[in-house]
mmCIF file of C-alpha atoms in Angstrom:
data_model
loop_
_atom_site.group_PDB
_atom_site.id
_atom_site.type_symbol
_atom_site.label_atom_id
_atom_site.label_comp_id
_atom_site.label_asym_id
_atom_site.label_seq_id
_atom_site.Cartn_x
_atom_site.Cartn_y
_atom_site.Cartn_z
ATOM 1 C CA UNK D 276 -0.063 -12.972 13.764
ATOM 2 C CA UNK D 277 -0.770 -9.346 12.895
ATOM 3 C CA UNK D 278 -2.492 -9.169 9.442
ATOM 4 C CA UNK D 279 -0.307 -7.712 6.305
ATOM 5 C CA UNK D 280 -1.041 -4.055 4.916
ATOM 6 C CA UNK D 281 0.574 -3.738 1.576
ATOM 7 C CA UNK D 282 0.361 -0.127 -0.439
ATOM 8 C CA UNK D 283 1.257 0.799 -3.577
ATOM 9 C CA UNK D 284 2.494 4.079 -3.490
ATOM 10 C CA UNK D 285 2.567 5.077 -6.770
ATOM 11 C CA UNK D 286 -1.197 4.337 -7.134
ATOM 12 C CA UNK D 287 -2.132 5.323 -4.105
ATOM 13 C CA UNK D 288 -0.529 8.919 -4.300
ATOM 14 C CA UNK D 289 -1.863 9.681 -8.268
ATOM 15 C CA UNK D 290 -5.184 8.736 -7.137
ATOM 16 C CA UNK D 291 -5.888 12.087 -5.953
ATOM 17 C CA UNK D 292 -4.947 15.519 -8.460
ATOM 18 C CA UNK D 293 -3.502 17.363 -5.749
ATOM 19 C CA UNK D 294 -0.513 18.405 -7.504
ATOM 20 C CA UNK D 295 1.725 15.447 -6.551
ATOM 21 C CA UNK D 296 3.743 15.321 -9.728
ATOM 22 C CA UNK D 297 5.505 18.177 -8.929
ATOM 23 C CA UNK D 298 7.048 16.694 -5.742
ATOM 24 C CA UNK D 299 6.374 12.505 -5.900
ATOM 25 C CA UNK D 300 8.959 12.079 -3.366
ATOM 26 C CA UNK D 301 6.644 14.474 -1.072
ATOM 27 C CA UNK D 302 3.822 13.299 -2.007
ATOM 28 C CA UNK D 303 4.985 9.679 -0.771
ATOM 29 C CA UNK D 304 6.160 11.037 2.638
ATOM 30 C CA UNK D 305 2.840 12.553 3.529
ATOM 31 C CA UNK D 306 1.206 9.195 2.578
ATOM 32 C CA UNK D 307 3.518 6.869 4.527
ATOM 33 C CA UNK D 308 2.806 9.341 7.513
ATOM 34 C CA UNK D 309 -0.998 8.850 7.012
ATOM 35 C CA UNK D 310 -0.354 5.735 7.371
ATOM 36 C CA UNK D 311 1.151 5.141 10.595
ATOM 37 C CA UNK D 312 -2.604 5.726 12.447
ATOM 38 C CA UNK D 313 -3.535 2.316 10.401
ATOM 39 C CA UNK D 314 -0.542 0.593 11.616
ATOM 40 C CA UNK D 315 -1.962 0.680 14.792
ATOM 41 C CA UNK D 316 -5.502 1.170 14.766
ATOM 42 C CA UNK D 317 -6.226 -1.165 11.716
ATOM 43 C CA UNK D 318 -8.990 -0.346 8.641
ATOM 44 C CA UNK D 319 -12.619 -0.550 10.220
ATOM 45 C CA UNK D 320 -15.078 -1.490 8.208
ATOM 46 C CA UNK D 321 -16.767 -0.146 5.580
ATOM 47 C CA UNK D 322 -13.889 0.891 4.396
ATOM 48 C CA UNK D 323 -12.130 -2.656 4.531
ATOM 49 C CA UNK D 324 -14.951 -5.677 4.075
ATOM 50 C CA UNK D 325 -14.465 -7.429 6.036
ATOM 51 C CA UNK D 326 -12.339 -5.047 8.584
ATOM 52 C CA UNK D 327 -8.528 -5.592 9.452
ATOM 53 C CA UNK D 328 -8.250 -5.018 13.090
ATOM 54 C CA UNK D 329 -4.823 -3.333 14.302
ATOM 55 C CA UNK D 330 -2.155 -3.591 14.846
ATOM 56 C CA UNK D 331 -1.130 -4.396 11.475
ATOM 57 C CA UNK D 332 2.214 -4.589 9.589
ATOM 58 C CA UNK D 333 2.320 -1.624 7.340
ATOM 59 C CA UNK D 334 4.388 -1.597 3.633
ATOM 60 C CA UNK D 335 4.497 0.877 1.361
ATOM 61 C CA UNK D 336 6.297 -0.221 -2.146
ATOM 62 C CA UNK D 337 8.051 2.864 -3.817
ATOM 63 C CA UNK D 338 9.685 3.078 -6.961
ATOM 64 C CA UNK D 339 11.080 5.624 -9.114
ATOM 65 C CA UNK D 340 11.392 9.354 -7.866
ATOM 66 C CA UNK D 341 10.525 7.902 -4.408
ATOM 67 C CA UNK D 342 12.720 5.370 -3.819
ATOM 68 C CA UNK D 343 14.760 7.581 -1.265
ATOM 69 C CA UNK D 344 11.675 7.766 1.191
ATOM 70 C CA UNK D 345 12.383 6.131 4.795
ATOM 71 C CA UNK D 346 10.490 4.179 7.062
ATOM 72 C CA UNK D 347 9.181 5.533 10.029
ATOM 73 C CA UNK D 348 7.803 3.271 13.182
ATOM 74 C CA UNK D 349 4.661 1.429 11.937
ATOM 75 C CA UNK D 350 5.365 2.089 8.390
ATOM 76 C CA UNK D 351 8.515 -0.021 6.415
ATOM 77 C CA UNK D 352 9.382 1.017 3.234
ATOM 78 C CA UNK D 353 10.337 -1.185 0.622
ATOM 79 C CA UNK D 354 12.284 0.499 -2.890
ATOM 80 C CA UNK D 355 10.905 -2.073 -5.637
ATOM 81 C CA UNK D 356 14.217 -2.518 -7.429
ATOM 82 C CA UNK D 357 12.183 -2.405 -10.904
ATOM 83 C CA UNK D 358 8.470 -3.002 -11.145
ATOM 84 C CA UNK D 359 6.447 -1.893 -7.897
ATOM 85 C CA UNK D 360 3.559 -4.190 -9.343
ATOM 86 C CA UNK D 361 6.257 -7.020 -9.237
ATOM 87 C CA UNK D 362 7.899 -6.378 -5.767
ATOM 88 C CA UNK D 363 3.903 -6.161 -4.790
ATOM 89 C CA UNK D 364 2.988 -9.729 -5.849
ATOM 90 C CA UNK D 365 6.255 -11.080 -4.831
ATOM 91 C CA UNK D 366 5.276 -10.017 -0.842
ATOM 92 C CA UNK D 367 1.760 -11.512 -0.879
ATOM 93 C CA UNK D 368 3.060 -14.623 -2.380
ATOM 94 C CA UNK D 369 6.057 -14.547 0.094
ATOM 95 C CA UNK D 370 3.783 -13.753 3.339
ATOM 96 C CA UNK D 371 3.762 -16.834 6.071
ATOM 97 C CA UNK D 372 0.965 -19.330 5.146
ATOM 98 C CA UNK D 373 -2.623 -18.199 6.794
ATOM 99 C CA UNK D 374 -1.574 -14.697 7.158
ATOM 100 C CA UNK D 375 -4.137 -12.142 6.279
ATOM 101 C CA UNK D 376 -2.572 -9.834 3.411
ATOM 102 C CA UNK D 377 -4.778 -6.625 1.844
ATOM 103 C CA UNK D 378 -3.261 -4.800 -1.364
ATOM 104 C CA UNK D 379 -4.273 -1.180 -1.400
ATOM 105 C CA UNK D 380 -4.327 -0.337 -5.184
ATOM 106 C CA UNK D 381 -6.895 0.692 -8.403
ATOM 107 C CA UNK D 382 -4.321 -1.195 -10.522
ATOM 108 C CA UNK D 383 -6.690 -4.045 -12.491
ATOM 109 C CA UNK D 384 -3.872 -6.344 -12.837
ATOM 110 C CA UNK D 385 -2.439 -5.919 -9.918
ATOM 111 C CA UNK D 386 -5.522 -6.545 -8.092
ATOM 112 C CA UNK D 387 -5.782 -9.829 -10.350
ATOM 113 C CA UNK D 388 -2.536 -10.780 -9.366
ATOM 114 C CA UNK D 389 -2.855 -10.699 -5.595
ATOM 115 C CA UNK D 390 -6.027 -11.833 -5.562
ATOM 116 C CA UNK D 391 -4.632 -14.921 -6.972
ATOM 117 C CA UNK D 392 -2.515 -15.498 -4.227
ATOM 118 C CA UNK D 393 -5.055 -14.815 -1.569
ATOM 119 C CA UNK D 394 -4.420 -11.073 -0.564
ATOM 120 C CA UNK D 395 -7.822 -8.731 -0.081
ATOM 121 C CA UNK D 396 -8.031 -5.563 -1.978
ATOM 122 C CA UNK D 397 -8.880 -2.320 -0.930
ATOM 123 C CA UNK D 398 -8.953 0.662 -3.529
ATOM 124 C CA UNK D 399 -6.652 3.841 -2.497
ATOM 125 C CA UNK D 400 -9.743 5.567 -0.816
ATOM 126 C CA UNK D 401 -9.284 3.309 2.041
ATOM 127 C CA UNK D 402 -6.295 4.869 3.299
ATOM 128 C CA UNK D 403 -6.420 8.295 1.623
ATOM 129 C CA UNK D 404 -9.682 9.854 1.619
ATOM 130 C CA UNK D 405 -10.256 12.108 -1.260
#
């Protein structure tokens, strides 16, 4: 069973001040297509401890101004209908029992949250380098 990649967009892409606000739906695109090499090829370690060998299932939450972004092959995009934090917690706790699940996020709560239902976390610097 391939081990569960879940991203939170929104985090993810204001992690770094490289002018995203002016163009969030952008910003997202260029982020789901970093992702696609990590659909495949996994997170080694350091940067994931204790590493998530690929392939892996790859989903980036969205909300607000990029709710129109598409999936690609090796990246699915899920619109969170309100809350991206909710839609989040609602996937880890959803997953099949025993599969491996890692939250990419610098969100506190968040990271409370899925941790509380079993999921790894990874800060945004494991899938988008400064």
């Amino acid at each position: 069973m391939r081990a569960l990649l879940i991203v939170d967009a929104a985090n993810v892409v204001g992690s770094v001040p490289d002018g995203w606000w002016r163009d969030r739906h952008g910003a997202t695109e260029r982020l789901r297509e970093r992702l696609v090499a990590y659909a495949a090829g996994g997170l080694p370690g350091p940067v994931a401890d204790p590493p998530l060998p690929g392939p892996l299932e790859v989903v980036l939450v969205v909300e607000g101004a990029a709710r129109g972004v598409a999936s690609v092959p090796g990246v699915r995009v899920v619109a969170a209908d309100g809350s991206g934090d909710e839609r989040i917690v609602a996937l880890v706790a959803q997953r099949e029992p025993g599969r491996r699940c890692a939250v990419v996020t610098a969100d506190r709560e968040l990271r409370e949250r899925v941790r509380a239902h079993g999921a790894q976390v990874l800060g945004p610097r494991a899938v988008r380098p400064a």
